Amino acid sequence: EPEVTQTPSHQVTQMGQEVILRCVPISNHLYFYWYRQILGQKVEFLVSFYNNEISEKSEIFDDQFSVERPDGSNFTLKIRSTKLEDSAMYFCASSSTLNQPQHFGDGTRLSIL
Amino acid sequence: RKEVEQDPGPFNVPEGATVAFNCTYSNSASQSFFWYRQDCRKEPKLLMSVYSSGNEDGRFTAQLNRASQYISLLIRDSKLSDSATYLCVVNMRTGNQFYFGTGTSLTVIP
């Protein structure tokens, strides 16, 4: 069964550094998403991406965040100048069409020191 | 009012029991509804979509009540492997932004 893959599984970074989290969505999917989950809290929507542009973003997704689809397979989340509160699990997801179930990768655990 | 609300539980039930979870949502224009399960420190995994007419998948039954703006999940004949957190997911506004509930924790006891 096709799956969403994410790398790295764990990223440890000093506060103030930039990080790039990588995702390879399911190949025939058109909609891509990033979520985060702070330990012990709920899954929070960050951004959705379709047709090479952001379609929706939440209040969390401020100027320090950006997304990119640099080629036909990767979908990246960049966090500039990381803060301690950015420590969380970041999940990438994709879906075939709008309103269809999203399939999640197994996440990147980001730890900011 | 939160976009999606769930009773966090925990629900502790014996094997073989029937258990039901409810979830309420705030936006009457919401179009898509799902139940996911999440095991500790793992990614959410789709359990089932929720359709207007209600739907069943084996021991799991999902229902939607648009008038009262809630969805439900019924699990029959609980198994130990059903122990997990169950997440209610609803789309909002234009349909490309999904909101998760905080999850309901279920533990099935031998």
GROMACS .gro file of N, CA and C in nm, chain A residues 31 33 35 37 39 41-45 48-50 55-58 89 91 98-107 109, chain B residues 2-4 31-32 34 36 38 41-46 49 87 89 91-103:
model
  180
   31TYR      N    1  -0.320   1.696  -0.301
   31TYR     CA    2  -0.331   1.790  -0.189
   31TYR      C    3  -0.234   1.747  -0.080
   33TYR      N    4  -0.040   1.850   0.306
   33TYR     CA    5  -0.067   1.918   0.432
   33TYR      C    6   0.050   1.902   0.529
   35TYR      N    7   0.093   1.927   0.960
   35TYR     CA    8   0.031   1.941   1.091
   35TYR      C    9   0.142   1.934   1.194
   37GLN      N   10   0.197   1.839   1.630
   37GLN     CA   11   0.136   1.792   1.754
   37GLN      C   12   0.237   1.808   1.865
   39LEU      N   13   0.363   1.758   2.233
   39LEU     CA   14   0.347   1.641   2.319
   39LEU      C   15   0.231   1.658   2.415
   41GLN      N   16  -0.076   1.713   2.338
   41GLN     CA   17  -0.182   1.801   2.288
   41GLN      C   18  -0.241   1.746   2.158
   42LYS      N   19  -0.336   1.820   2.104
   42LYS     CA   20  -0.405   1.770   1.985
   42LYS      C   21  -0.324   1.801   1.859
   43VAL      N   22  -0.362   1.734   1.753
   43VAL     CA   23  -0.304   1.760   1.622
   43VAL      C   24  -0.356   1.895   1.570
   44GLU      N   25  -0.265   1.981   1.525
   44GLU     CA   26  -0.303   2.115   1.481
   44GLU      C   27  -0.267   2.135   1.334
   45PHE      N   28  -0.360   2.185   1.259
   45PHE     CA   29  -0.340   2.214   1.117
   45PHE      C   30  -0.243   2.332   1.103
   48SER      N   31  -0.218   2.387   0.404
   48SER     CA   32  -0.251   2.297   0.295
   48SER      C   33  -0.196   2.356   0.165
   49PHE      N   34  -0.168   2.269   0.071
   49PHE     CA   35  -0.095   2.308  -0.050
   49PHE      C   36  -0.155   2.234  -0.167
   50TYR      N   37  -0.184   2.310  -0.272
   50TYR     CA   38  -0.244   2.249  -0.391
   50TYR      C   39  -0.201   2.327  -0.513
   55SER      N   40  -0.304   2.680  -0.015
   55SER     CA   41  -0.448   2.705  -0.029
   55SER      C   42  -0.509   2.753   0.102
   56GLU      N   43  -0.461   2.703   0.215
   56GLU     CA   44  -0.507   2.753   0.345
   56GLU      C   45  -0.392   2.744   0.444
   57LYS      N   46  -0.394   2.833   0.541
   57LYS     CA   47  -0.296   2.824   0.649
   57LYS      C   48  -0.359   2.870   0.779
   58SER      N   49  -0.308   2.819   0.888
   58SER     CA   50  -0.364   2.854   1.018
   58SER      C   51  -0.284   2.970   1.078
   89MET      N   52   0.593   1.713   1.726
   89MET     CA   53   0.593   1.616   1.617
   89MET      C   54   0.527   1.684   1.498
   91PHE      N   55   0.368   1.629   1.128
   91PHE     CA   56   0.315   1.528   1.038
   91PHE      C   57   0.286   1.590   0.902
   98LEU      N   58  -0.997   1.693  -0.288
   98LEU     CA   59  -1.048   1.773  -0.177
   98LEU      C   60  -1.152   1.693  -0.100
   99ASN      N   61  -1.148   1.703   0.031
   99ASN     CA   62  -1.245   1.638   0.120
   99ASN      C   63  -1.229   1.487   0.131
  100GLN      N   64  -1.130   1.431   0.066
  100GLN     CA   65  -1.103   1.289   0.084
  100GLN      C   66  -1.016   1.267   0.207
  101PRO      N   67  -1.017   1.146   0.262
  101PRO     CA   68  -0.933   1.121   0.380
  101PRO      C   69  -0.786   1.150   0.352
  102GLN      N   70  -0.719   1.200   0.452
  102GLN     CA   71  -0.577   1.228   0.440
  102GLN      C   72  -0.498   1.111   0.497
  103HIS      N   73  -0.388   1.082   0.430
  103HIS     CA   74  -0.298   0.976   0.475
  103HIS      C   75  -0.174   1.042   0.533
  104PHE      N   76  -0.137   0.999   0.652
  104PHE     CA   77  -0.030   1.064   0.725
  104PHE      C   78   0.101   0.987   0.716
  105GLY      N   79   0.210   1.063   0.713
  105GLY     CA   80   0.341   1.004   0.734
  105GLY      C   81   0.361   0.977   0.881
  106ASP      N   82   0.470   0.908   0.915
  106ASP     CA   83   0.490   0.873   1.056
  106ASP      C   84   0.558   0.983   1.136
  107GLY      N   85   0.578   1.098   1.076
  107GLY     CA   86   0.616   1.216   1.152
  107GLY      C   87   0.764   1.238   1.167
  109ARG      N   88   0.999   1.410   1.464
  109ARG     CA   89   1.003   1.469   1.597
  109ARG      C   90   1.109   1.576   1.598
  115LYS      N   91  -1.505   2.568   2.071
  115LYS     CA   92  -1.400   2.505   1.993
  115LYS      C   93  -1.459   2.448   1.864
  116GLU      N   94  -1.375   2.440   1.762
  116GLU     CA   95  -1.423   2.388   1.633
  116GLU      C   96  -1.470   2.245   1.646
  117VAL      N   97  -1.396   2.165   1.717
  117VAL     CA   98  -1.430   2.024   1.734
  117VAL      C   99  -1.408   1.989   1.881
  144GLN      N  100  -1.824   1.982   0.578
  144GLN     CA  101  -1.867   1.889   0.474
  144GLN      C  102  -1.816   1.747   0.493
  145SER      N  103  -1.698   1.734   0.551
  145SER     CA  104  -1.635   1.602   0.558
  145SER      C  105  -1.600   1.568   0.701
  147PHE      N  106  -1.445   1.248   0.967
  147PHE     CA  107  -1.366   1.124   0.972
  147PHE      C  108  -1.339   1.087   1.116
  149TYR      N  109  -1.024   0.896   1.308
  149TYR     CA  110  -0.889   0.843   1.301
  149TYR      C  111  -0.857   0.782   1.436
  151GLN      N  112  -0.514   0.702   1.689
  151GLN     CA  113  -0.373   0.735   1.708
  151GLN      C  114  -0.320   0.655   1.824
  154ARG      N  115   0.242   0.814   2.043
  154ARG     CA  116   0.358   0.863   1.970
  154ARG      C  117   0.365   0.816   1.825
  155LYS      N  118   0.249   0.782   1.768
  155LYS     CA  119   0.243   0.741   1.628
  155LYS      C  120   0.159   0.841   1.550
  156GLU      N  121   0.156   0.822   1.419
  156GLU     CA  122   0.077   0.910   1.335
  156GLU      C  123  -0.071   0.872   1.341
  157PRO      N  124  -0.161   0.967   1.315
  157PRO     CA  125  -0.303   0.934   1.303
  157PRO      C  126  -0.325   0.841   1.184
  158LYS      N  127  -0.411   0.741   1.203
  158LYS     CA  128  -0.444   0.649   1.094
  158LYS      C  129  -0.595   0.650   1.074
  159LEU      N  130  -0.634   0.660   0.949
  159LEU     CA  131  -0.776   0.666   0.916
  159LEU      C  132  -0.847   0.539   0.963
  162SER      N  133  -1.436   0.704   0.723
  162SER     CA  134  -1.507   0.827   0.690
  162SER      C  135  -1.647   0.816   0.749
  200LEU      N  136  -0.964   1.001   1.728
  200LEU     CA  137  -0.965   1.142   1.689
  200LEU      C  138  -1.081   1.170   1.594
  202VAL      N  139  -1.229   1.420   1.322
  202VAL     CA  140  -1.171   1.517   1.229
  202VAL      C  141  -1.281   1.574   1.140
  204ASN      N  142  -1.375   1.893   0.846
  204ASN     CA  143  -1.320   2.001   0.762
  204ASN      C  144  -1.400   2.128   0.783
  205MET      N  145  -1.336   2.239   0.757
  205MET     CA  146  -1.397   2.370   0.781
  205MET      C  147  -1.392   2.457   0.657
  206ARG      N  148  -1.478   2.551   0.655
  206ARG     CA  149  -1.478   2.656   0.552
  206ARG      C  150  -1.472   2.599   0.411
  207THR      N  151  -1.366   2.629   0.341
  207THR     CA  152  -1.360   2.592   0.200
  207THR      C  153  -1.336   2.444   0.178
  208GLY      N  154  -1.307   2.374   0.282
  208GLY     CA  155  -1.290   2.230   0.270
  208GLY      C  156  -1.147   2.185   0.268
  209ASN      N  157  -1.053   2.278   0.274
  209ASN     CA  158  -0.914   2.237   0.268
  209ASN      C  159  -0.841   2.259   0.400
  210GLN      N  160  -0.916   2.277   0.505
  210GLN     CA  161  -0.857   2.294   0.637
  210GLN      C  162  -0.929   2.201   0.733
  211PHE      N  163  -0.855   2.106   0.787
  211PHE     CA  164  -0.913   2.006   0.873
  211PHE      C  165  -0.882   2.035   1.018
  212TYR      N  166  -0.981   2.016   1.103
  212TYR     CA  167  -0.963   2.035   1.246
  212TYR      C  168  -0.976   1.901   1.318
  213PHE      N  169  -0.886   1.879   1.410
  213PHE     CA  170  -0.887   1.758   1.492
  213PHE      C  171  -0.943   1.789   1.630
  214GLY      N  172  -1.019   1.695   1.682
  214GLY     CA  173  -1.053   1.702   1.823
  214GLY      C  174  -0.933   1.661   1.907
  215THR      N  175  -0.945   1.679   2.037
  215THR     CA  176  -0.835   1.645   2.127
  215THR      C  177  -0.818   1.495   2.142
  216GLY      N  178  -0.921   1.419   2.099
  216GLY     CA  179  -0.909   1.274   2.107
  216GLY      C  180  -0.974   1.218   2.231
   0.00000   0.00000   0.00000
